[in-house]
Tab-separated table of C-alpha atoms and ligand atoms in Angstrom:
chain	number	residue	atom	x	y	z
A	771	MET	CA	42.941	-107.325	-43.769
A	772	THR	CA	41.352	-110.721	-43.156
A	773	ASN	CA	42.547	-114.517	-43.221
A	774	LYS	CA	39.767	-116.845	-43.191
A	775	SER	CA	41.968	-119.645	-43.938
A	776	ASP	CA	43.010	-123.139	-41.753
A	777	ASN	CA	46.360	-122.025	-41.602
A	778	ILE	CA	48.409	-121.863	-38.004
A	779	ILE	CA	50.972	-119.175	-37.344
A	780	LEU	CA	53.029	-119.977	-34.336
A	781	ILE	CA	54.790	-117.241	-32.849
A	782	GLY	CA	57.320	-116.855	-29.623
A	783	PRO	CA	60.551	-116.332	-28.604
A	784	MET	CA	63.943	-117.769	-29.485
A	785	GLY	CA	63.801	-121.222	-28.168
A	786	SER	CA	60.110	-121.732	-27.549
A	787	GLY	CA	59.839	-124.427	-29.676
A	788	LYS	CA	58.755	-123.204	-32.547
A	789	THR	CA	60.245	-125.359	-35.592
A	790	SER	CA	60.100	-128.460	-33.287
A	791	THR	CA	56.497	-127.920	-31.952
A	792	GLY	CA	55.408	-126.631	-35.526
A	793	ARG	CA	56.740	-129.856	-37.479
A	794	ILE	CA	54.673	-132.396	-35.108
A	795	LEU	CA	51.784	-130.290	-35.445
A	796	ALA	CA	51.909	-130.051	-39.110
A	797	LYS	CA	51.974	-134.014	-39.274
A	798	GLU	CA	49.329	-134.539	-36.670
A	799	MET	CA	46.828	-132.482	-38.755
A	800	ARG	CA	48.377	-133.266	-42.417
A	801	PHE	CA	49.120	-129.877	-43.057
A	802	ASP	CA	52.412	-128.717	-44.673
A	803	PHE	CA	55.165	-127.328	-42.627
A	804	LEU	CA	56.661	-123.673	-43.335
A	805	ASP	CA	59.305	-121.981	-41.462
A	806	THR	CA	60.118	-118.365	-42.197
A	807	ASP	CA	63.986	-118.380	-41.164
A	808	GLU	CA	64.629	-121.731	-43.449
A	809	GLU	CA	62.794	-120.012	-46.777
A	810	VAL	CA	65.020	-117.055	-45.946
A	811	VAL	CA	68.286	-119.128	-46.048
A	812	LYS	CA	66.889	-121.195	-48.840
A	813	ARG	CA	66.319	-118.430	-50.959
A	814	THR	CA	69.488	-116.443	-50.055
A	815	GLY	CA	71.739	-119.078	-50.100
A	816	VAL	CA	73.043	-117.569	-46.782
A	817	SER	CA	72.880	-117.461	-43.579
A	818	ILE	CA	70.901	-115.714	-41.194
A	819	ALA	CA	74.122	-113.842	-39.376
A	820	TYR	CA	75.723	-112.995	-42.821
A	821	ILE	CA	72.377	-111.406	-43.708
A	822	PHE	CA	72.731	-109.350	-40.622
A	823	ASP	CA	75.984	-108.504	-41.550
A	824	VAL	CA	75.210	-107.101	-45.077
A	825	GLU	CA	71.935	-105.757	-44.610
A	826	GLY	CA	71.252	-105.534	-41.074
A	827	GLU	CA	68.284	-106.040	-39.209
A	828	THR	CA	66.010	-104.364	-41.285
A	829	GLY	CA	66.904	-106.565	-44.376
A	830	PHE	CA	66.323	-109.653	-42.450
A	831	ARG	CA	62.847	-108.421	-41.606
A	832	GLN	CA	61.727	-107.458	-44.768
A	833	ARG	CA	63.043	-110.804	-46.380
A	834	GLU	CA	61.083	-112.438	-43.251
A	835	HIS	CA	58.247	-110.694	-44.423
A	836	GLN	CA	58.239	-111.821	-48.067
A	837	ALA	CA	58.959	-115.594	-47.018
A	838	LEU	CA	55.368	-114.881	-44.909
A	839	MET	CA	53.557	-113.443	-47.968
A	840	LYS	CA	54.606	-116.085	-49.579
A	841	PHE	CA	53.205	-118.683	-47.557
A	842	LEU	CA	50.208	-117.143	-46.966
A	843	ASP	CA	48.933	-118.552	-50.693
A	844	ASN	CA	48.872	-121.712	-49.559
A	845	ASP	CA	45.756	-123.365	-47.491
A	846	ASN	CA	46.521	-126.080	-44.756
A	847	ILE	CA	49.575	-124.941	-43.445
A	848	VAL	CA	51.369	-124.304	-40.298
A	849	ILE	CA	54.229	-121.664	-40.459
A	850	ALA	CA	56.810	-121.138	-37.850
A	851	THR	CA	58.315	-117.803	-37.740
A	852	GLY	CA	61.271	-116.185	-36.328
A	853	GLY	CA	61.010	-114.647	-32.532
A	854	GLY	CA	61.619	-110.688	-33.696
A	855	ILE	CA	58.844	-111.060	-36.933
A	856	ILE	CA	56.135	-109.376	-34.730
A	857	THR	CA	58.355	-106.267	-34.626
A	858	HIS	CA	58.001	-105.532	-38.222
A	859	ASP	CA	54.728	-103.548	-38.392
A	860	LYS	CA	53.748	-105.156	-41.733
A	861	SER	CA	54.292	-108.969	-40.840
A	862	ARG	CA	52.284	-107.788	-37.671
A	863	ALA	CA	49.342	-106.933	-39.106
A	864	ILE	CA	49.402	-109.897	-41.599
A	865	ILE	CA	49.567	-112.728	-38.405
A	866	ARG	CA	46.985	-110.467	-36.228
A	867	ALA	CA	44.915	-111.120	-39.045
A	868	CYS	CA	45.069	-114.852	-39.152
A	869	ASN	CA	42.350	-116.419	-36.623
A	870	ARG	CA	44.975	-119.129	-35.766
A	871	VAL	CA	48.091	-117.590	-34.120
A	872	VAL	CA	49.838	-119.781	-31.516
A	873	TYR	CA	52.106	-118.095	-29.299
A	874	LEU	CA	54.554	-120.555	-27.388
A	875	LYS	CA	54.798	-118.628	-23.814
A	876	THR	CA	58.218	-119.563	-22.664
A	877	SER	CA	60.141	-118.500	-19.847
A	878	ILE	CA	63.540	-116.538	-20.128
A	879	GLU	CA	64.922	-119.987	-18.434
A	880	GLN	CA	63.657	-122.283	-20.641
A	881	GLN	CA	64.635	-120.015	-23.629
A	882	ILE	CA	68.358	-120.487	-22.729
A	883	GLU	CA	68.179	-123.908	-21.970
A	884	ARG	CA	67.014	-124.777	-25.424
A	885	THR	CA	68.706	-121.741	-27.786
A	886	THR	CA	71.916	-122.852	-28.882
A	887	VAL	CA	74.133	-119.544	-30.177
A	888	SER	CA	74.410	-120.250	-34.255
A	889	ASP	CA	74.792	-118.588	-37.265
A	890	LYS	CA	70.684	-118.542	-37.084
A	891	ARG	CA	70.683	-116.361	-34.223
A	892	PRO	CA	72.984	-113.733	-34.524
A	893	LEU	CA	71.090	-111.644	-32.223
A	894	LEU	CA	72.795	-113.466	-29.297
A	895	ILE	CA	76.861	-113.354	-30.821
A	896	ASP	CA	78.552	-111.929	-28.601
A	897	THR	CA	76.667	-110.996	-25.986
A	898	ASP	CA	75.195	-112.474	-22.812
A	899	PRO	CA	72.530	-114.045	-24.063
A	900	ALA	CA	69.974	-113.856	-20.841
A	901	ALA	CA	70.204	-110.037	-20.987
A	902	LYS	CA	70.100	-109.832	-24.450
A	903	LEU	CA	66.530	-112.727	-24.393
A	904	GLN	CA	65.113	-110.968	-21.101
A	905	GLU	CA	65.855	-107.320	-22.954
A	906	LEU	CA	63.948	-108.626	-25.988
A	907	MET	CA	60.930	-110.233	-23.816
A	908	LEU	CA	60.434	-106.901	-22.735
A	909	THR	CA	59.901	-105.666	-25.384
A	910	ARG	CA	58.175	-107.970	-27.673
A	911	GLU	CA	56.390	-110.368	-25.066
A	912	PRO	CA	53.067	-107.056	-25.198
A	913	LEU	CA	52.942	-107.692	-29.104
A	914	TYR	CA	53.175	-111.083	-28.852
A	915	GLU	CA	50.222	-111.593	-26.959
A	916	GLU	CA	48.361	-109.101	-28.451
A	917	ILE	CA	48.385	-110.633	-31.784
A	918	SER	CA	47.766	-113.917	-30.776
A	919	ASP	CA	44.203	-116.116	-30.388
A	920	ILE	CA	46.188	-118.650	-28.320
A	921	MET	CA	48.446	-118.855	-25.866
A	922	ILE	CA	50.488	-122.186	-24.795
A	923	ASP	CA	53.080	-122.348	-21.788
A	924	THR	CA	55.576	-124.504	-23.099
A	925	ASP	CA	58.194	-124.295	-19.846
A	926	GLU	CA	58.916	-128.438	-19.130
A	927	ARG	CA	56.817	-129.595	-21.556
A	928	SER	CA	57.790	-132.147	-24.545
A	929	THR	CA	56.921	-130.678	-28.027
A	930	SER	CA	54.747	-133.258	-28.388
A	931	GLU	CA	52.356	-132.313	-25.840
A	932	ILE	CA	52.493	-128.858	-26.742
A	933	ALA	CA	51.135	-129.838	-30.083
A	934	HIS	CA	48.227	-132.031	-28.566
A	935	GLU	CA	47.376	-129.085	-26.774
A	936	ILE	CA	47.561	-126.679	-29.985
A	937	ILE	CA	44.822	-129.406	-31.471
A	938	ASP	CA	42.655	-129.473	-28.650
A	939	ARG	CA	42.406	-126.156	-28.359
A	940	LEU	CA	41.899	-125.399	-31.907
A	941	ARG	CA	38.616	-127.589	-32.126
B	2360	S3P	C1	65.176	-113.991	-34.598
B	2360	S3P	C2	64.933	-115.218	-33.845
B	2360	S3P	C3	65.348	-116.242	-34.610
B	2360	S3P	C4	65.630	-115.706	-36.509
B	2360	S3P	C5	66.769	-114.632	-36.112
B	2360	S3P	C6	66.246	-113.453	-35.274
B	2360	S3P	C7	64.638	-112.708	-33.429
B	2360	S3P	O1	64.254	-117.315	-35.406
B	2360	S3P	O2	64.593	-115.523	-36.681
B	2360	S3P	O3	67.744	-114.909	-35.826
B	2360	S3P	O4	64.775	-111.715	-33.555
B	2360	S3P	O5	64.382	-113.671	-32.214
B	2360	S3P	P1	64.138	-118.019	-33.956
B	2360	S3P	O6	63.044	-117.827	-33.152
B	2360	S3P	O7	63.335	-119.601	-34.422
B	2360	S3P	O8	65.232	-118.613	-33.436
């Protein structure tokens, strides 16, 4: 499976700044910006927490996959993804086939500072967020590393700085 378009896909854990960095990046590059979480909420009309409640994580991953597939029909887009999209085999294969996949690497400390526990992030509700983020990182980090073309350290850096580094490194 290949994807020769200029599309840029941002991956990384909750609180890595995929959405805010993606918006700046898209504006600077004059690309459209799309976000898989926002698309799932828009399509279903309910929150991510509600989808997790009713359909479980499996149902959410399927919907996230459909959003990703729809986006890839377009060219010249920046796509921000949810932190767990890479756990879904088919989504991971699709992302891997793109050649501008950017991993926003972020420490647990920074994730905690930036992450609000909300109905967008049901995995952090009713649990110790730090312990949960650590647990997720253990299984997910190798996947982020494996499928990314560029890795950017985001700790203690502004989203604008990160967006500009991405532009420089994609040149
Ligand atoms: C998730 C991350 C969230 C959202 C959902 C699941 C995850 O997106 O997709 O709550 O499994 O890490 P962000 O990474 O934008 O917070």
